[in-house]
Coordinates of C-alpha atoms in Angstrom, one line a residue:
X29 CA 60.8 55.0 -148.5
X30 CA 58.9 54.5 -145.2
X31 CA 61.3 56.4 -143.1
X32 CA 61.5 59.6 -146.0
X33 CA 57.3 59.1 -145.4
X34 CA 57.1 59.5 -141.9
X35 CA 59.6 62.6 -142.3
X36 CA 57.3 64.2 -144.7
X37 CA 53.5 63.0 -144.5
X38 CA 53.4 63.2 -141.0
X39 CA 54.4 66.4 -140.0
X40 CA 52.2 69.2 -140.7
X41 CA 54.3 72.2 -138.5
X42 CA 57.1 69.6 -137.6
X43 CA 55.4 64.9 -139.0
X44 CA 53.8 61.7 -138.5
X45 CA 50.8 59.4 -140.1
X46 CA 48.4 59.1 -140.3
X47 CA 40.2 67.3 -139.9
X48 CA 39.0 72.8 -148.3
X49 CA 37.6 73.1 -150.9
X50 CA 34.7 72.4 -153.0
X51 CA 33.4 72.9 -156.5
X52 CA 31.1 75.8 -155.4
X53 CA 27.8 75.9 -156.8
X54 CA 26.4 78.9 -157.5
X55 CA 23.8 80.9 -155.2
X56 CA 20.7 79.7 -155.5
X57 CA 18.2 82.6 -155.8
X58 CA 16.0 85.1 -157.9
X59 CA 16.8 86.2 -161.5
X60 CA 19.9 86.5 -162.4
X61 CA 22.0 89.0 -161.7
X62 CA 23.7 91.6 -164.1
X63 CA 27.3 90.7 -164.9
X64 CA 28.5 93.9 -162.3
X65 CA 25.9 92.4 -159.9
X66 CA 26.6 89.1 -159.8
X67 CA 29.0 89.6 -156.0
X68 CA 25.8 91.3 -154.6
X69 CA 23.4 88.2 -155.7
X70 CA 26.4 85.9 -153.9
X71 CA 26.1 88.2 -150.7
X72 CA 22.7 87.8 -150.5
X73 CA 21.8 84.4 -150.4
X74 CA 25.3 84.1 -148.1
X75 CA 23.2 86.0 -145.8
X76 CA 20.3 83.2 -145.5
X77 CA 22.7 80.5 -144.2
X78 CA 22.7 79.4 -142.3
X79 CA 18.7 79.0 -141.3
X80 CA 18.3 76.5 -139.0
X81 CA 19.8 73.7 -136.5
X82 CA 23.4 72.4 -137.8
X83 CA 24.3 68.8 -137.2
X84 CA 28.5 67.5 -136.9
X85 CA 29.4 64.1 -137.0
X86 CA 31.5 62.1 -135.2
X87 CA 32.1 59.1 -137.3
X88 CA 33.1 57.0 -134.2
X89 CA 31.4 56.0 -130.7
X90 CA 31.8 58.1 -127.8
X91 CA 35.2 59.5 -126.1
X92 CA 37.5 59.0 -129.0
X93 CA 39.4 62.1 -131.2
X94 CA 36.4 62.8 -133.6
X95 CA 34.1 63.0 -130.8
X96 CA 36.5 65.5 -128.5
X97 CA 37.2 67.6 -131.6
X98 CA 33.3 67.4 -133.0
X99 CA 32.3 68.5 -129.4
X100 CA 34.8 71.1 -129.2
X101 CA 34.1 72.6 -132.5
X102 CA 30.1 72.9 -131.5
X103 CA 31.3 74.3 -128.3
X104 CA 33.5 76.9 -129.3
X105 CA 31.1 78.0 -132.3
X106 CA 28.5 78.3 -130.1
X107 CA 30.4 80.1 -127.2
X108 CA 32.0 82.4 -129.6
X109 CA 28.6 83.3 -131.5
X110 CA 30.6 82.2 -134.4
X111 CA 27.2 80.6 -135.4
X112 CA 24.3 81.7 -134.1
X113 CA 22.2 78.8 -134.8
X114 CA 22.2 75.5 -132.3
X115 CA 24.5 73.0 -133.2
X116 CA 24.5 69.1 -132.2
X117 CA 26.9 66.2 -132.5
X118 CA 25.9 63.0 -133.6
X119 CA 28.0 59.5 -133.1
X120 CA 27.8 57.2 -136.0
X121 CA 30.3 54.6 -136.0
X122 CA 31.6 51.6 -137.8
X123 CA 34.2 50.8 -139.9
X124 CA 36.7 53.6 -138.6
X125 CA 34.4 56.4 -140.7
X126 CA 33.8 54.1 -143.6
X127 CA 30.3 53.3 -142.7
X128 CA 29.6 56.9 -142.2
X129 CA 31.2 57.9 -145.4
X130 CA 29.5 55.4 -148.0
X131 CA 26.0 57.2 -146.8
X132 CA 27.0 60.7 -146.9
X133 CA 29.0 60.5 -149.9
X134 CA 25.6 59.3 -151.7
X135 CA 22.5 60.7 -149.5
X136 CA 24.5 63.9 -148.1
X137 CA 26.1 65.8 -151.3
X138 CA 24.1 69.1 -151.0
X139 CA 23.4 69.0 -147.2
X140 CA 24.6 72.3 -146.1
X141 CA 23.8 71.5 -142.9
X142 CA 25.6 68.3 -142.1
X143 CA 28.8 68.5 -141.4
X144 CA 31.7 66.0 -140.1
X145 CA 35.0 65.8 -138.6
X146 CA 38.3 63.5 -139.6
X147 CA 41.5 62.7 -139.6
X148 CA 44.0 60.7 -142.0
X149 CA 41.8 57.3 -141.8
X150 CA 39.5 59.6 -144.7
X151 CA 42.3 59.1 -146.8
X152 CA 43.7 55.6 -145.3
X153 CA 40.6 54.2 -145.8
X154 CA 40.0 54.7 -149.5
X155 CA 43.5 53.7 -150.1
X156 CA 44.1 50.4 -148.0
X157 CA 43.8 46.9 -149.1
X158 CA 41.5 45.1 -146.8
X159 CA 38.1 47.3 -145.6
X160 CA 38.5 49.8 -147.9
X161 CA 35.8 52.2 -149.0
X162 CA 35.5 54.0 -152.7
X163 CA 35.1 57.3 -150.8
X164 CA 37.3 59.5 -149.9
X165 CA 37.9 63.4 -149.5
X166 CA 37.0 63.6 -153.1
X167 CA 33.8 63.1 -152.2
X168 CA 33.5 65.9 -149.6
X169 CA 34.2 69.8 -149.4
X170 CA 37.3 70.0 -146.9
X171 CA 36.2 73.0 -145.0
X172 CA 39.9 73.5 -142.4
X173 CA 42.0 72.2 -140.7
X174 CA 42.6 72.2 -137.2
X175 CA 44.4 70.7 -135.1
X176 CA 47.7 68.4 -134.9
X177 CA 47.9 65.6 -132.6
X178 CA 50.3 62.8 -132.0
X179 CA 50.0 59.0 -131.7
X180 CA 51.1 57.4 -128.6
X181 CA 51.6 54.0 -127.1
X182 CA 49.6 53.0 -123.8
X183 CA 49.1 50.2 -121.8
X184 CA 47.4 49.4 -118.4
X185 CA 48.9 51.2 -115.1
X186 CA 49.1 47.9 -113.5
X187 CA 51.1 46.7 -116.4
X188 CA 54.6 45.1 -116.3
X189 CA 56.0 47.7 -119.4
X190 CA 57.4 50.9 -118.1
X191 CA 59.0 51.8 -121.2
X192 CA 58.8 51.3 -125.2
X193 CA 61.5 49.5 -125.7
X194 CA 60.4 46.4 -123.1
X195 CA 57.2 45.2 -125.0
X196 CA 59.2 45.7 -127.9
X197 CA 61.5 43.1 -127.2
X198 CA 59.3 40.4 -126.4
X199 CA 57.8 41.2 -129.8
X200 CA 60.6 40.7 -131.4
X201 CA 61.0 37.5 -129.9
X202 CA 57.7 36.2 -130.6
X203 CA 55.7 38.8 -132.8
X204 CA 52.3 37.4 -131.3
X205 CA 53.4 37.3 -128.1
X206 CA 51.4 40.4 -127.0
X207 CA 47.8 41.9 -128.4
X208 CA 47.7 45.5 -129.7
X209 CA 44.2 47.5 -129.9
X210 CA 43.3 50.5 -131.6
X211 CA 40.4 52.7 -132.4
X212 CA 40.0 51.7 -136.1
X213 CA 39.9 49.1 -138.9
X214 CA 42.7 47.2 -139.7
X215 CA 44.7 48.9 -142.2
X216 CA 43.6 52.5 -140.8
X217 CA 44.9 55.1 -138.4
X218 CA 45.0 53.8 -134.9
X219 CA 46.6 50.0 -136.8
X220 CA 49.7 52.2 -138.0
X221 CA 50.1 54.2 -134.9
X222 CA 50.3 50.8 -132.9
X223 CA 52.6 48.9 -135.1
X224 CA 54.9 51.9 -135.9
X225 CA 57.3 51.3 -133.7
X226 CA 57.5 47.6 -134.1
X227 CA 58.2 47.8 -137.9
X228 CA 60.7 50.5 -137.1
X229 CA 62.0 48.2 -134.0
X230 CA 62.7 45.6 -136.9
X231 CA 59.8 43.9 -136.4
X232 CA 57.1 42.2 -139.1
X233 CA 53.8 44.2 -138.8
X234 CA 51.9 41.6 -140.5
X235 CA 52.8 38.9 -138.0
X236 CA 51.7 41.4 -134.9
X237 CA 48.2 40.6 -133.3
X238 CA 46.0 43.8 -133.7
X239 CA 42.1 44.1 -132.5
X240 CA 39.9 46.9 -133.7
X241 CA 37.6 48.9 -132.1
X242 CA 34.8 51.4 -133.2
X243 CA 36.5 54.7 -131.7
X244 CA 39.8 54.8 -129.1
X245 CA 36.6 54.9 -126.4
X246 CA 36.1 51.2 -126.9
X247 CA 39.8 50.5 -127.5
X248 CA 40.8 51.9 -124.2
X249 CA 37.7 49.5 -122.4
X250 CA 39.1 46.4 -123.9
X251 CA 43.0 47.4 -123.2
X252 CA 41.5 48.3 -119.1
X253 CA 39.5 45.0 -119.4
X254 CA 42.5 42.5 -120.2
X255 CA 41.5 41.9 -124.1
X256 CA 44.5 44.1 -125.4
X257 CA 48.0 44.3 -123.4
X258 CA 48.8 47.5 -125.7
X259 CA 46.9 50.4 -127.1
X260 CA 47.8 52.7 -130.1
X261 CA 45.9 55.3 -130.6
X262 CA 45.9 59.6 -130.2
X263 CA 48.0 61.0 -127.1
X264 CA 45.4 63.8 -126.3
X265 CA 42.4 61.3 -125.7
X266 CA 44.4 59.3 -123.2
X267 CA 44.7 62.2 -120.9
X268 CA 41.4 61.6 -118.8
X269 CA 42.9 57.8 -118.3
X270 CA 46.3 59.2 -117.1
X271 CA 44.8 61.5 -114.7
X272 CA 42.2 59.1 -113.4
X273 CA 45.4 56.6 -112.7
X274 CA 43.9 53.7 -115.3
X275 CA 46.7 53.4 -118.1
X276 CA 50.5 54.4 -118.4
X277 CA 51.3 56.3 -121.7
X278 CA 55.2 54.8 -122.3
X279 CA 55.6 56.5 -125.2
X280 CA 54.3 59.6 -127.6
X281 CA 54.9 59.8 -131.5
X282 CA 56.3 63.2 -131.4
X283 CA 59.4 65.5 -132.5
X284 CA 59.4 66.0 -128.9
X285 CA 57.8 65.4 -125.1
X286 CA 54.3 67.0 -125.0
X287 CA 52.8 69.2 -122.5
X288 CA 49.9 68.8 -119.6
X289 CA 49.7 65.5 -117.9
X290 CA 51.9 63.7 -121.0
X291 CA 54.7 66.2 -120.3
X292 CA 56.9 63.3 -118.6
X293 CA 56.0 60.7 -121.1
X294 CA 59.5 60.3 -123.3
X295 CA 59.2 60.4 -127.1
X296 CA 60.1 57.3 -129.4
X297 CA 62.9 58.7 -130.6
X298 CA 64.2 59.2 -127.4
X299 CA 64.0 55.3 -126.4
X300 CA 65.5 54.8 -129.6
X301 CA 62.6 54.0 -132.1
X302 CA 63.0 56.5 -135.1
X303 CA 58.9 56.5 -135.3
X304 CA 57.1 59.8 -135.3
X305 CA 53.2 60.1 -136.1
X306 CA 51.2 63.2 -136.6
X307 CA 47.8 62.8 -136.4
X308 CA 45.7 66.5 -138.5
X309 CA 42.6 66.7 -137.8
X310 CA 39.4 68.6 -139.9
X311 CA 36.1 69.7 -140.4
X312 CA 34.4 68.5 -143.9
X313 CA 31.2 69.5 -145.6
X314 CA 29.2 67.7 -148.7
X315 CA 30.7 67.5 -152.0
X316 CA 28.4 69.8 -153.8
X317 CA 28.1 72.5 -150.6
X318 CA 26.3 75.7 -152.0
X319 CA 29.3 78.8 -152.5
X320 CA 27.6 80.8 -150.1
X321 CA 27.4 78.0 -147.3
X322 CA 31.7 77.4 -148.1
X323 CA 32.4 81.1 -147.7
X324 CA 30.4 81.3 -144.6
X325 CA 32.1 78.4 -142.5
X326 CA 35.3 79.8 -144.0
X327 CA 34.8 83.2 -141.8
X328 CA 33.2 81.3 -139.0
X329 CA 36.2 78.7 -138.6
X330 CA 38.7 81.8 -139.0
X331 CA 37.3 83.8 -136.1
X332 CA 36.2 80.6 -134.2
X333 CA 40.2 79.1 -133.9
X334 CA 41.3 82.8 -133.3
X335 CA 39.2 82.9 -130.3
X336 CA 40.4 82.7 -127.0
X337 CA 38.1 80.2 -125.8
X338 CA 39.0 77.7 -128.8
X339 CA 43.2 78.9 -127.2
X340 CA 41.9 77.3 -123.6
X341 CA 40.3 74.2 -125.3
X342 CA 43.7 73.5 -127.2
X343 CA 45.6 73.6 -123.9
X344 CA 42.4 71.7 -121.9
X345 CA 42.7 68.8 -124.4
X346 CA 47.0 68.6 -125.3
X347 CA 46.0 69.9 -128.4
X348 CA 47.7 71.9 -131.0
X349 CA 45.9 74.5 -133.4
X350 CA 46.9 74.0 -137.1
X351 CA 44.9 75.9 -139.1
X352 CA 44.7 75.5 -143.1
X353 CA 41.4 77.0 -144.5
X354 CA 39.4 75.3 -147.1
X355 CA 41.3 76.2 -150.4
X356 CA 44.8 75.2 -148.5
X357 CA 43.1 72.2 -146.9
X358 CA 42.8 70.4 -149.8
X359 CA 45.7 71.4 -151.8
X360 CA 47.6 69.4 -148.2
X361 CA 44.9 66.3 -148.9
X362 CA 46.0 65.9 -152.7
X363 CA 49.7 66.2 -151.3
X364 CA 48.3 63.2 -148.6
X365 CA 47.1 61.1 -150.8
X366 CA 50.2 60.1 -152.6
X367 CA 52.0 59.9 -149.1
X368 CA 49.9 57.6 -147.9
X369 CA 50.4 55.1 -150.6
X370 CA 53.2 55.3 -149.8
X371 CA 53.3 53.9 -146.4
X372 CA 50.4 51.4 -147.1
X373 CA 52.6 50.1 -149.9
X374 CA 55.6 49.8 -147.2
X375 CA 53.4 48.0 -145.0
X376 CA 52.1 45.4 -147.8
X377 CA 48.2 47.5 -146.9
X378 CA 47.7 49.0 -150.1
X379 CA 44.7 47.9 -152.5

């Protein structure tokens, strides 16, 4: 079951775990319109939004993959003229997104102007046993998807590891042996990216030592600062690490090698650990978003990851576009959903 998961759930274009829809409210406006004028009344309050300063959410601290994808996202829109209005990014963290998500799923549901960015841990974390959260997607307007990324396995460059297989082994010998660290709550994303390839490698993932961290940020700090030996977490946000000469990336969770500065890094399957982990990532609005505010971030997303500056930010950051507009986006979710029982229920994780 957890192999035929990781087969499916994972891949988007090709796998993997673990960034749309919305029951549109009408236009808010004058009187109503005629029954043959009722598109024109729509057009015209689409044309006031957006009116002012726009606001997206990284539910995680600084330097992680909501932050690099939230900063991109404001970037490109605003580079592209996409949206002509200023956008900021905010970093609110705790609880891998779940602290974030209990307040805007109950103070946020008609802010048109707050928007945030996630990844499978929206769905992990209403679905896992320990640290869960009642909210989930349900409780949003999926606006896109994005991008696809990869998990991947990381550990200090000064490390004795130079390939999967070796901390593997003395895991298997003593499944405490060696602490793993990640970017989120136990039970969520960056836990099943780490353990992966031990529970594929044979190996109990409720015996294995794992530390969590608000955001990969903080999980790389404690893995460079001796508190982890081993870091699961997104391959793209370790690039800056590689290049700087501070970690060594001995494996990625992918059909195959990646490109940039990971190009040399071996996949698991290749060091003989059938694991692979694709990690989507979105863009999310409030659950009761306005019709005309839905239709207007489903053009500006459109023209914004058909732009060639959003093509040179995918290659900058190891990225890979996958793009699934709103209505698309969460037809996928739904499909998610049941997938990720799934694997939590492999794992003994599920609620």
């Amino acid at each position: 079951m957890f192999h035929t998961f990781m087969s499916k759930a994972w891949k988007v274009a090709s796998v993997s775990v673990l960034a749309a829809s919305l029951a549109a409210c009408g236009s808010a406006g004058g009187a109503k319109p005629a029954a043959g004028g009722a598109d024109k009344g729509k057009e015209a309050a689409a044309s006031k939004y957006p009116e002012k300063a726009i606001s997206i959410v990284a539910p995680s601290g600084a330097g992680g993959g909501w932050d690099m994808t939230a900063r991109t996202i404001a970037k490109v829109l605003s580079e592209t003229k996409a949206v002509d209005k200023t956008i900021t990014v905010e970093n609110k963290p705790g609880g891998g997104g779940a602290v974030f998500m209990a307040e805007y799923a109950t103070k946020d549901t008609k802010d048109n102007y707050k928007l945030f960015v996630s990844s499978p841990p929206i769905l992990i974390n209403n679905l896992k046993k320990e640290g869960n959260t009642p909210y989930g997607y349900k409780d949003t307007t999926p606006l896109a998807q994005l991008t696809k990324d990869y998990g991947a396995i990381a550990v200090p460059a000064n490390s004795k590891y130079n390939d999967l297989k070796s901390p593997l082994n003395d895991m298997k010998a003593d499944p405490t042996k060696l602490t793993l660290a990640g970017g989120s709550a136990p039970g969520s994303m960056d836990h099943i990216v780490s353990i992966l390839p031990a529970f594929k490698y044979g190996i109990d993932p409720k015996k294995i030592k794992y530390l969590s961290y608000d955001g990969g940020g903080e999980a790389v700090t404690a893995l460079l600062g001796g508190n982890a030996d081993v870091l699961g977490t997104d391959a793209s946000s370790l690039d800056q690490f590689v290049k700087a000469g501070k970690i060594k990336v001995l494996a990625v969770a992918a059909p195959q090698r990646l490109g940039g500065d990971l190009k040399d890094v071996p996949t698991m399957k290749e060091q003989g650990v059938d694991a692979e982990f694709l990690i989507w990532r979105g863009i999310f609005g409030p659950k009761d978003m306005s019709a005309d505010a839905k239709k207007y971030w489903d053009d500006a997303l459109k023209k914004m990851v058909d732009s060639d500056q959003w093509k040179k930010e995918m290659q900058a950051n190891n990225w890979e576009t996958d793009y699934k507009k709103s209505d698309d986006f969460k037809a996928y979710l739904a499909q998610q959903e049941t997938q990720v029982k799934d694997i939590l229920t492999a794992l003994g994780m599920q609620k």
